[in-house]
Amino acid sequence: MPQLSNSQLTQIATQFGTPVYVYHAEKIRDQYQKLTTAFAGQNVQFFYACKALTNINILKYVKSIGANADCSSINEVKMALLAGFEPNKVLYTSNGIAFAEIEEAQSLGVHINIDSLSNLEKFGQKYGHSYPVGIRLRPNIMAGGNLKISTGHDKSKFGIPADQINQVLSLIEQDNLHIQTLHIHTGSEIKDVDVFVKGIEVLFDIIPLFKELEVIDLGGGFKVPYKKNDHETDIALLAQKVGEAFANHPNPSGKPLQVWFEPGKFFVSEAGYFITQVNVLKQTEATTFAGVNSGFNHLIRPMFYESYHQIDNISNPGGEEKHYTVTGNICETDTFAWDRQLPEVNEGDYLVFRNAGAYGFEMSSNYNSRFKPAEVLVLGGEPLLIRKRDVFEDLLKNQVEVL
Ligand code: LLP
């Protein structure tokens, strides 16, 4: 899939202004097709982890290409239903939530993965066997790009620790719970497909204990490349290993087990571009700063996870290569990239951040009372505005003036 060209991005920046997030619809479709092609012939379903990017148009597009939706709050569930997903195509994998949200999700008819003994007990008391449900387990596996995005290890808050399985079983027996799904999600940016196999092995030990099990949900976390020759999850190898693992371990109940995945980044990361414009060049003895009209209020990943985003100067792609430290305009240390080689940068140039589709706009804020950026979807070559840039009134929208 060709990427959006510099001239397309320049045209969008000129037409819609900057900073602006741009998403390439057909790239999202391509990513989904990579998954369905690799797993062809297997009993597998993919749920887009919509926490990565929830613009309603993205949700509708993801639905239109045939994927399902994984949600991490009741509001995401409602967004997915609003986008047109059937309730049985929506999954709510909760953590640390009030039972009232689970009740609401149940009333909406979506799949639910419960991640605490306390909520599982409440669920059992209220619904007994009447509503099939999933359990999120913590497999005690260390995986993921860095500690902040590792969720399956033995100090993680996520899931019911696998060693508390006896307590889970007592609750099931007590209220005759109908356990449909066992779920694990060990982290984000998992390069090594054996992590998924390890997860499956942890589950194989306990699968025979769940008589009505239909689904093994292996979560998300596929690693995407951030630069040329970067590591990425080998999806074909993953499909092969998952297929082998299940072929060697048929479900003891005799029912075929369906496998679910919940990728977020894999769907939308590479489909996204974030276009900023250089406000100020500042030469110092340490480095030359290129200060752009954005900051960690719009793209927090470099400051929060030390994530790498390729930056391109689309205004001067053939310029002489020099070194720049790309910073934002927030009144805090706000570094996107230190000492990065870029074609010569001039004030006013458009700098584009790649891999901006996942957890970019979605984690943005109005810090420093700055506006959130606009969002544009490129569909069939046509740029469509899918979110207006904030205006001043938005900053005051929910404030109650009492003085
Ligand atoms: N399923 C569950 C239960 C999750 O908690 C997550 C992500 C996913 C699926 C999707 O993971 P993905 O395929 O996107 O890696 N904000 C961080 C990533 C946090 C991921 C949180 N959970 C970042 O920008 O790197």
Short mmCIF file of C-alpha atoms and ligand atoms in Angstrom, two decimals:
data_model
loop_
_atom_site.label_atom_id
_atom_site.label_comp_id
_atom_site.label_asym_id
_atom_site.label_seq_id
_atom_site.Cartn_x
_atom_site.Cartn_y
_atom_site.Cartn_z
CA MET A 1 0.00 0.00 0.00
CA PRO A 2 1.61 3.27 -1.05
CA GLN A 3 1.76 5.89 1.68
CA LEU A 4 0.15 9.28 1.36
CA SER A 5 2.50 11.40 -0.73
CA ASN A 6 4.23 14.58 0.35
CA SER A 7 2.11 16.56 -2.08
CA GLN A 8 -1.15 15.04 -0.71
CA LEU A 9 -0.04 15.85 2.84
CA THR A 10 1.01 19.38 1.86
CA GLN A 11 -2.32 19.94 0.18
CA ILE A 12 -4.18 18.76 3.29
CA ALA A 13 -2.06 21.00 5.53
CA THR A 14 -2.80 23.98 3.29
CA GLN A 15 -6.49 23.21 3.05
CA PHE A 16 -7.21 22.33 6.68
CA GLY A 17 -4.40 24.11 8.52
CA THR A 18 -2.00 22.62 11.07
CA PRO A 19 -1.56 20.85 13.38
CA VAL A 20 -3.69 18.17 11.81
CA TYR A 21 -4.03 14.41 12.13
CA VAL A 22 -4.50 12.60 8.82
CA TYR A 23 -5.68 8.97 8.49
CA HIS A 24 -5.44 6.86 5.37
CA ALA A 25 -8.53 4.64 5.26
CA GLU A 26 -7.26 2.09 2.75
CA LYS A 27 -4.15 1.47 4.85
CA ILE A 28 -6.42 0.44 7.73
CA ARG A 29 -8.23 -1.95 5.36
CA ASP A 30 -4.88 -3.35 4.20
CA GLN A 31 -3.78 -4.03 7.75
CA TYR A 32 -7.01 -5.89 8.47
CA GLN A 33 -6.59 -7.90 5.29
CA LYS A 34 -3.05 -8.86 6.36
CA LEU A 35 -4.59 -10.41 9.46
CA THR A 36 -7.45 -12.20 7.72
CA THR A 37 -5.13 -13.49 5.00
CA ALA A 38 -2.58 -14.81 7.48
CA PHE A 39 -5.26 -16.55 9.56
CA ALA A 40 -7.35 -17.76 6.60
CA GLY A 41 -8.90 -21.14 7.39
CA GLN A 42 -8.60 -20.69 11.17
CA ASN A 43 -11.48 -20.02 13.52
CA VAL A 44 -10.30 -16.49 14.38
CA GLN A 45 -12.01 -13.12 14.86
CA PHE A 46 -10.38 -9.70 15.13
CA PHE A 47 -11.69 -6.96 17.41
CA TYR A 48 -10.21 -3.52 16.71
CA ALA A 49 -9.04 -2.09 20.07
CA CYS A 50 -10.74 1.21 19.51
CA LYS A 51 -8.97 2.94 22.39
CA ALA A 52 -6.23 3.57 19.79
CA LEU A 53 -8.47 5.91 17.79
CA THR A 54 -12.20 6.35 18.34
CA ASN A 55 -13.29 8.94 15.82
CA ILE A 56 -16.77 7.75 14.83
CA ASN A 57 -15.78 7.70 11.16
CA ILE A 58 -12.87 5.40 11.91
CA LEU A 59 -15.20 3.11 13.81
CA LYS A 60 -17.67 3.10 10.92
CA TYR A 61 -14.87 2.41 8.48
CA VAL A 62 -13.52 -0.46 10.59
CA LYS A 63 -17.03 -1.89 10.71
CA SER A 64 -17.41 -1.54 6.96
CA ILE A 65 -14.33 -3.67 6.32
CA GLY A 66 -15.73 -6.48 8.48
CA ALA A 67 -13.81 -6.23 11.76
CA ASN A 68 -15.32 -6.20 15.27
CA ALA A 69 -14.71 -3.71 18.10
CA ASP A 70 -12.91 -4.09 21.43
CA CYS A 71 -13.72 -1.41 23.99
CA SER A 72 -12.15 -0.28 27.24
CA SER A 73 -14.94 1.85 28.66
CA ILE A 74 -18.71 1.91 28.54
CA ASN A 75 -18.49 5.05 26.44
CA GLU A 76 -16.39 3.23 23.86
CA VAL A 77 -19.06 0.52 23.86
CA LYS A 78 -21.69 3.16 23.15
CA MET A 79 -19.52 4.71 20.43
CA ALA A 80 -19.09 1.32 18.77
CA LEU A 81 -22.85 0.66 18.87
CA LEU A 82 -23.47 4.15 17.51
CA ALA A 83 -21.08 3.38 14.67
CA GLY A 84 -23.33 0.46 13.77
CA PHE A 85 -21.52 -2.58 15.20
CA GLU A 86 -24.00 -5.27 16.23
CA PRO A 87 -23.79 -5.93 20.01
CA ASN A 88 -22.39 -9.43 19.37
CA LYS A 89 -19.51 -7.81 17.45
CA VAL A 90 -18.59 -5.62 20.42
CA LEU A 91 -16.38 -6.69 23.28
CA TYR A 92 -15.89 -4.81 26.52
CA THR A 93 -12.62 -5.78 28.17
CA SER A 94 -12.83 -3.85 31.38
CA ASN A 95 -10.38 -3.21 34.16
CA GLY A 96 -10.94 -1.63 37.53
CA ILE A 97 -14.47 -0.49 36.73
CA ALA A 98 -17.56 -0.07 38.87
CA PHE A 99 -20.03 -2.94 38.59
CA ALA A 100 -22.63 -0.46 37.31
CA GLU A 101 -20.69 -0.27 34.03
CA ILE A 102 -20.79 -4.02 33.68
CA GLU A 103 -24.55 -3.95 34.27
CA GLU A 104 -24.89 -1.34 31.56
CA ALA A 105 -22.76 -3.36 29.15
CA GLN A 106 -24.89 -6.43 29.90
CA SER A 107 -28.06 -4.48 29.17
CA LEU A 108 -26.56 -3.46 25.81
CA GLY A 109 -25.94 -7.11 24.98
CA VAL A 110 -22.19 -6.93 24.28
CA HIS A 111 -19.50 -9.44 25.20
CA ILE A 112 -17.84 -8.68 28.52
CA ASN A 113 -14.49 -9.75 29.93
CA ILE A 114 -14.39 -9.34 33.71
CA ASP A 115 -11.04 -8.72 35.35
CA SER A 116 -11.60 -8.98 39.09
CA LEU A 117 -12.93 -11.58 41.51
CA SER A 118 -15.08 -8.91 43.08
CA ASN A 119 -16.93 -8.04 39.86
CA LEU A 120 -17.12 -11.69 38.88
CA GLU A 121 -18.89 -12.44 42.16
CA LYS A 122 -21.34 -9.57 41.66
CA PHE A 123 -21.95 -10.74 38.10
CA GLY A 124 -22.65 -14.27 39.29
CA GLN A 125 -25.05 -13.07 41.97
CA LYS A 126 -27.00 -10.94 39.52
CA TYR A 127 -26.99 -12.99 36.31
CA GLY A 128 -26.10 -16.54 37.32
CA HIS A 129 -25.96 -18.71 34.22
CA SER A 130 -28.14 -16.44 32.10
CA TYR A 131 -25.45 -14.30 30.44
CA PRO A 132 -22.27 -15.87 28.99
CA VAL A 133 -19.23 -13.94 30.11
CA GLY A 134 -15.44 -13.87 29.80
CA ILE A 135 -12.72 -13.79 32.41
CA ARG A 136 -9.58 -11.73 31.98
CA LEU A 137 -6.66 -13.59 33.48
CA ARG A 138 -3.20 -12.33 34.27
CA PRO A 139 -0.85 -15.00 32.97
CA ASN A 140 2.24 -13.65 34.81
CA ILE A 141 4.22 -13.22 31.61
CA MET A 142 6.50 -10.21 31.08
CA ALA A 143 6.02 -8.86 27.57
CA GLY A 144 5.64 -5.56 25.73
CA GLY A 145 7.74 -2.67 24.48
CA ASN A 146 8.35 -1.09 27.90
CA LEU A 147 7.09 -1.40 31.48
CA LYS A 148 4.36 1.20 31.01
CA ILE A 149 2.73 -0.90 28.30
CA SER A 150 3.34 -4.33 29.86
CA THR A 151 0.18 -5.73 31.40
CA GLY A 152 0.56 -9.47 31.93
CA HIS A 153 3.38 -9.59 34.47
CA ASP A 154 3.15 -10.52 38.13
CA LYS A 155 3.00 -6.93 39.39
CA SER A 156 0.37 -5.78 36.92
CA LYS A 157 -3.08 -4.58 37.99
CA PHE A 158 -4.71 -6.23 34.97
CA GLY A 159 -6.70 -9.43 35.11
CA ILE A 160 -7.24 -12.04 37.77
CA PRO A 161 -3.87 -13.63 38.61
CA ALA A 162 -3.79 -17.10 37.08
CA ASP A 163 -2.81 -18.56 40.45
CA GLN A 164 -6.20 -17.46 41.88
CA ILE A 165 -7.94 -19.90 39.58
CA ASN A 166 -9.40 -21.86 42.50
CA GLN A 167 -11.23 -18.76 43.70
CA VAL A 168 -12.54 -18.26 40.18
CA LEU A 169 -13.80 -21.83 40.11
CA SER A 170 -15.56 -21.47 43.46
CA LEU A 171 -17.40 -18.40 42.19
CA ILE A 172 -18.40 -20.24 39.04
CA GLU A 173 -19.74 -23.10 41.09
CA GLN A 174 -21.45 -20.86 43.63
CA ASP A 175 -23.56 -19.02 41.03
CA ASN A 176 -23.44 -21.42 38.09
CA LEU A 177 -21.62 -18.82 35.96
CA HIS A 178 -21.53 -19.41 32.21
CA ILE A 179 -17.90 -18.82 31.22
CA GLN A 180 -17.67 -18.38 27.48
CA THR A 181 -14.23 -16.76 27.14
CA LEU A 182 -10.80 -16.84 28.71
CA HIS A 183 -8.87 -13.67 27.97
CA ILE A 184 -5.26 -12.57 28.34
CA HIS A 185 -3.49 -9.47 27.08
CA THR A 186 0.16 -9.30 27.99
CA GLY A 187 1.17 -5.90 26.60
CA SER A 188 1.64 -3.63 23.62
CA GLU A 189 4.42 -3.87 21.00
CA ILE A 190 5.10 -7.58 21.41
CA LYS A 191 7.73 -8.51 18.84
CA ASP A 192 8.13 -12.14 19.73
CA VAL A 193 5.28 -14.39 18.63
CA ASP A 194 6.34 -16.96 21.22
CA VAL A 195 4.85 -14.65 23.86
CA PHE A 196 1.43 -15.49 22.42
CA VAL A 197 2.29 -19.16 22.39
CA LYS A 198 3.37 -18.96 26.05
CA GLY A 199 0.04 -17.33 26.83
CA ILE A 200 -1.81 -20.12 25.06
CA GLU A 201 0.17 -22.67 27.06
CA VAL A 202 -0.83 -21.03 30.34
CA LEU A 203 -4.43 -21.27 29.19
CA PHE A 204 -4.18 -24.88 28.01
CA ASP A 205 -3.51 -25.91 31.59
CA ILE A 206 -6.84 -24.50 32.73
CA ILE A 207 -9.08 -24.83 29.67
CA PRO A 208 -10.32 -28.29 30.79
CA LEU A 209 -11.74 -26.65 33.92
CA PHE A 210 -14.22 -24.58 31.89
CA LYS A 211 -16.92 -26.81 30.48
CA GLU A 212 -18.78 -24.20 28.44
CA LEU A 213 -15.77 -22.43 26.98
CA GLU A 214 -16.05 -21.25 23.39
CA VAL A 215 -13.44 -18.52 23.00
CA ILE A 216 -9.78 -17.94 23.77
CA ASP A 217 -9.07 -14.23 23.56
CA LEU A 218 -5.36 -13.48 23.21
CA GLY A 219 -5.65 -9.68 23.36
CA GLY A 220 -3.75 -7.25 21.18
CA GLY A 221 -0.22 -5.92 21.21
CA PHE A 222 1.18 -6.60 17.74
CA LYS A 223 4.33 -4.55 17.13
CA VAL A 224 4.34 -2.29 14.09
CA PRO A 225 7.49 -0.88 12.44
CA TYR A 226 8.39 2.71 13.33
CA LYS A 227 11.25 3.05 10.88
CA LYS A 228 12.89 1.20 8.01
CA ASN A 229 13.95 -2.34 8.94
CA ASP A 230 12.33 -2.01 12.37
CA HIS A 231 11.11 -5.14 14.18
CA GLU A 232 7.47 -6.01 13.73
CA THR A 233 5.34 -8.93 14.79
CA ASP A 234 5.56 -11.62 12.13
CA ILE A 235 1.83 -12.13 11.58
CA ALA A 236 2.27 -15.09 9.23
CA LEU A 237 4.44 -16.87 11.80
CA LEU A 238 1.97 -16.00 14.55
CA ALA A 239 -0.86 -17.51 12.51
CA GLN A 240 1.17 -20.64 11.91
CA LYS A 241 2.10 -21.07 15.60
CA VAL A 242 -1.38 -20.35 16.88
CA GLY A 243 -2.79 -22.85 14.34
CA GLU A 244 -0.30 -25.49 15.47
CA ALA A 245 -0.92 -24.89 19.15
CA PHE A 246 -4.68 -25.36 18.80
CA ALA A 247 -4.31 -28.32 16.45
CA ASN A 248 -2.27 -30.05 19.14
CA HIS A 249 -4.69 -29.15 21.93
CA PRO A 250 -8.28 -29.74 20.90
CA ASN A 251 -10.87 -28.44 23.32
CA PRO A 252 -11.57 -31.25 25.82
CA SER A 253 -15.29 -30.41 25.69
CA GLY A 254 -15.25 -31.36 22.02
CA LYS A 255 -16.52 -27.91 20.99
CA PRO A 256 -14.21 -26.02 18.65
CA LEU A 257 -12.54 -23.03 20.30
CA GLN A 258 -12.62 -19.71 18.51
CA VAL A 259 -9.59 -17.43 18.90
CA TRP A 260 -10.01 -13.68 19.28
CA PHE A 261 -7.40 -10.96 18.93
CA GLU A 262 -7.75 -7.27 19.86
CA PRO A 263 -5.17 -5.29 17.90
CA GLY A 264 -5.19 -1.50 18.16
CA LYS A 265 -1.87 -0.21 16.85
CA PHE A 266 -1.80 -2.81 14.10
CA PHE A 267 -4.99 -1.41 12.59
CA VAL A 268 -4.29 2.31 12.72
CA SER A 269 -0.74 3.27 13.71
CA GLU A 270 0.82 3.35 10.26
CA ALA A 271 -2.34 4.78 8.69
CA GLY A 272 -1.86 8.01 10.64
CA TYR A 273 0.21 11.13 9.92
CA PHE A 274 0.47 14.18 12.15
CA ILE A 275 1.35 17.37 10.31
CA THR A 276 2.85 20.26 12.24
CA GLN A 277 4.48 23.48 11.15
CA VAL A 278 7.76 24.98 12.35
CA ASN A 279 7.21 28.15 14.39
CA VAL A 280 10.76 28.90 15.45
CA LEU A 281 14.32 27.81 14.75
CA LYS A 282 16.68 28.38 17.64
CA GLN A 283 20.41 27.77 17.39
CA THR A 284 22.14 26.99 20.69
CA GLU A 285 25.53 25.58 21.65
CA ALA A 286 23.89 22.22 22.42
CA THR A 287 21.61 21.78 19.42
CA THR A 288 19.40 23.53 16.90
CA PHE A 289 15.80 23.52 18.03
CA ALA A 290 12.99 23.29 15.52
CA GLY A 291 9.97 24.37 17.56
CA VAL A 292 6.68 23.25 16.02
CA ASN A 293 3.10 24.44 16.55
CA SER A 294 2.22 21.41 18.66
CA GLY A 295 3.48 19.62 21.75
CA PHE A 296 2.92 16.66 24.01
CA ASN A 297 -0.62 17.93 24.39
CA HIS A 298 -1.18 16.56 20.88
CA LEU A 299 1.24 13.64 20.67
CA ILE A 300 2.32 12.43 24.08
CA ARG A 301 3.98 9.17 23.06
CA PRO A 302 7.60 10.42 22.76
CA MET A 303 7.55 12.05 26.20
CA PHE A 304 5.48 9.37 27.91
CA TYR A 305 6.86 6.17 26.42
CA GLU A 306 10.03 7.46 24.75
CA SER A 307 8.52 6.25 21.54
CA TYR A 308 10.20 6.93 18.21
CA HIS A 309 8.24 8.63 15.45
CA GLN A 310 9.84 9.17 12.08
CA ILE A 311 9.72 12.87 11.18
CA ASP A 312 9.82 14.11 7.58
CA ASN A 313 10.30 17.65 6.38
CA ILE A 314 7.82 17.53 3.52
CA SER A 315 8.46 21.17 2.64
CA ASN A 316 12.09 20.57 1.73
CA PRO A 317 12.58 16.83 1.21
CA GLY A 318 15.68 17.24 -0.92
CA GLY A 319 17.37 19.76 1.38
CA GLU A 320 20.83 19.35 2.88
CA GLU A 321 20.71 16.94 5.85
CA LYS A 322 21.30 18.66 9.19
CA HIS A 323 20.58 17.88 12.85
CA TYR A 324 17.63 19.30 14.73
CA THR A 325 15.96 18.79 18.06
CA VAL A 326 12.25 18.89 17.38
CA THR A 327 10.31 20.35 20.28
CA GLY A 328 6.80 21.57 20.99
CA ASN A 329 5.42 24.85 22.27
CA ILE A 330 4.25 23.62 25.67
CA CYS A 331 5.66 25.34 28.77
CA GLU A 332 7.45 22.19 29.87
CA THR A 333 10.23 20.13 28.43
CA ASP A 334 8.52 18.87 25.36
CA THR A 335 10.86 16.97 23.08
CA PHE A 336 9.61 14.97 20.13
CA ALA A 337 13.08 13.99 18.90
CA TRP A 338 16.59 14.90 20.05
CA ASP A 339 19.29 15.57 17.49
CA ARG A 340 17.36 14.10 14.56
CA GLN A 341 18.79 14.26 11.04
CA LEU A 342 16.39 16.12 8.74
CA PRO A 343 16.60 17.91 5.42
CA GLU A 344 17.29 21.59 6.14
CA VAL A 345 14.41 23.08 8.10
CA ASN A 346 13.10 26.61 7.68
CA GLU A 347 10.47 28.39 9.73
CA GLY A 348 7.07 27.62 8.21
CA ASP A 349 8.07 24.15 6.98
CA TYR A 350 5.67 21.25 7.45
CA LEU A 351 7.09 18.47 9.64
CA VAL A 352 5.15 15.21 9.47
CA PHE A 353 5.20 12.61 12.24
CA ARG A 354 4.63 9.02 11.06
CA ASN A 355 2.88 6.21 12.95
CA ALA A 356 0.54 8.79 14.40
CA GLY A 357 -2.74 6.91 13.97
CA ALA A 358 -2.71 4.98 17.24
CA TYR A 359 -2.81 6.70 20.63
CA GLY A 360 -2.04 10.06 18.99
CA PHE A 361 -5.16 12.20 18.83
CA GLU A 362 -6.76 9.79 21.26
CA MET A 363 -4.37 10.76 24.06
CA SER A 364 -4.37 14.48 23.26
CA SER A 365 -5.44 17.16 25.71
CA ASN A 366 -6.02 20.89 26.01
CA TYR A 367 -3.00 21.41 28.29
CA ASN A 368 -1.76 25.02 28.23
CA SER A 369 -5.25 25.88 26.94
CA ARG A 370 -4.21 24.91 23.44
CA PHE A 371 -6.72 23.66 20.92
CA LYS A 372 -6.91 19.99 19.99
CA PRO A 373 -5.99 19.45 16.33
CA ALA A 374 -8.34 18.75 13.45
CA GLU A 375 -8.62 15.23 12.01
CA VAL A 376 -8.87 14.37 8.32
CA LEU A 377 -9.71 11.00 6.76
CA VAL A 378 -8.38 10.28 3.28
CA LEU A 379 -10.85 7.90 1.64
CA GLY A 380 -10.54 6.97 -2.03
CA GLY A 381 -7.98 9.76 -2.39
CA GLU A 382 -10.46 12.34 -1.04
CA PRO A 383 -9.51 14.25 2.15
CA LEU A 384 -12.55 14.56 4.44
CA LEU A 385 -12.66 16.63 7.60
CA ILE A 386 -13.76 14.29 10.40
CA ARG A 387 -13.10 16.56 13.38
CA LYS A 388 -12.96 20.31 13.46
CA ARG A 389 -10.08 21.98 15.22
CA ASP A 390 -11.14 23.32 18.63
CA VAL A 391 -12.16 26.94 18.91
CA PHE A 392 -11.83 29.19 21.93
CA GLU A 393 -15.36 28.40 23.21
CA ASP A 394 -14.42 24.70 23.45
CA LEU A 395 -11.94 25.53 26.18
CA LEU A 396 -14.70 26.99 28.33
CA LYS A 397 -17.45 24.58 27.29
CA ASN A 398 -17.92 22.72 30.56
CA GLN A 399 -16.64 25.38 32.90
CA VAL A 400 -19.22 26.88 35.25
CA GLU A 401 -18.52 30.53 35.86
CA VAL A 402 -19.46 31.25 39.47
CA LEU A 403 -17.46 34.42 40.04
N1 LLP B 1 -6.56 -5.29 24.40
C1 LLP B 1 -6.39 -4.80 25.64
C2 LLP B 1 -7.07 -5.43 26.75
C3 LLP B 1 -5.56 -3.68 25.82
O1 LLP B 1 -5.37 -3.20 27.05
C4 LLP B 1 -4.92 -3.08 24.71
C5 LLP B 1 -4.07 -1.91 24.87
C6 LLP B 1 -5.15 -3.63 23.44
C7 LLP B 1 -5.98 -4.74 23.32
C8 LLP B 1 -4.55 -3.07 22.19
O2 LLP B 1 -3.14 -3.06 22.23
P1 LLP B 1 -2.33 -2.65 20.91
O3 LLP B 1 -2.65 -3.67 19.86
O4 LLP B 1 -2.79 -1.30 20.51
O5 LLP B 1 -0.90 -2.66 21.31
N2 LLP B 1 -0.89 4.19 24.76
C9 LLP B 1 0.15 3.19 24.57
C10 LLP B 1 -0.42 1.81 24.34
C11 LLP B 1 -1.32 1.38 25.47
C12 LLP B 1 -2.02 0.09 25.17
C13 LLP B 1 -3.12 -0.13 26.17
N3 LLP B 1 -3.85 -1.34 25.98
C14 LLP B 1 1.05 3.64 23.42
O6 LLP B 1 0.80 4.69 22.85
O7 LLP B 1 2.02 2.94 23.12
#
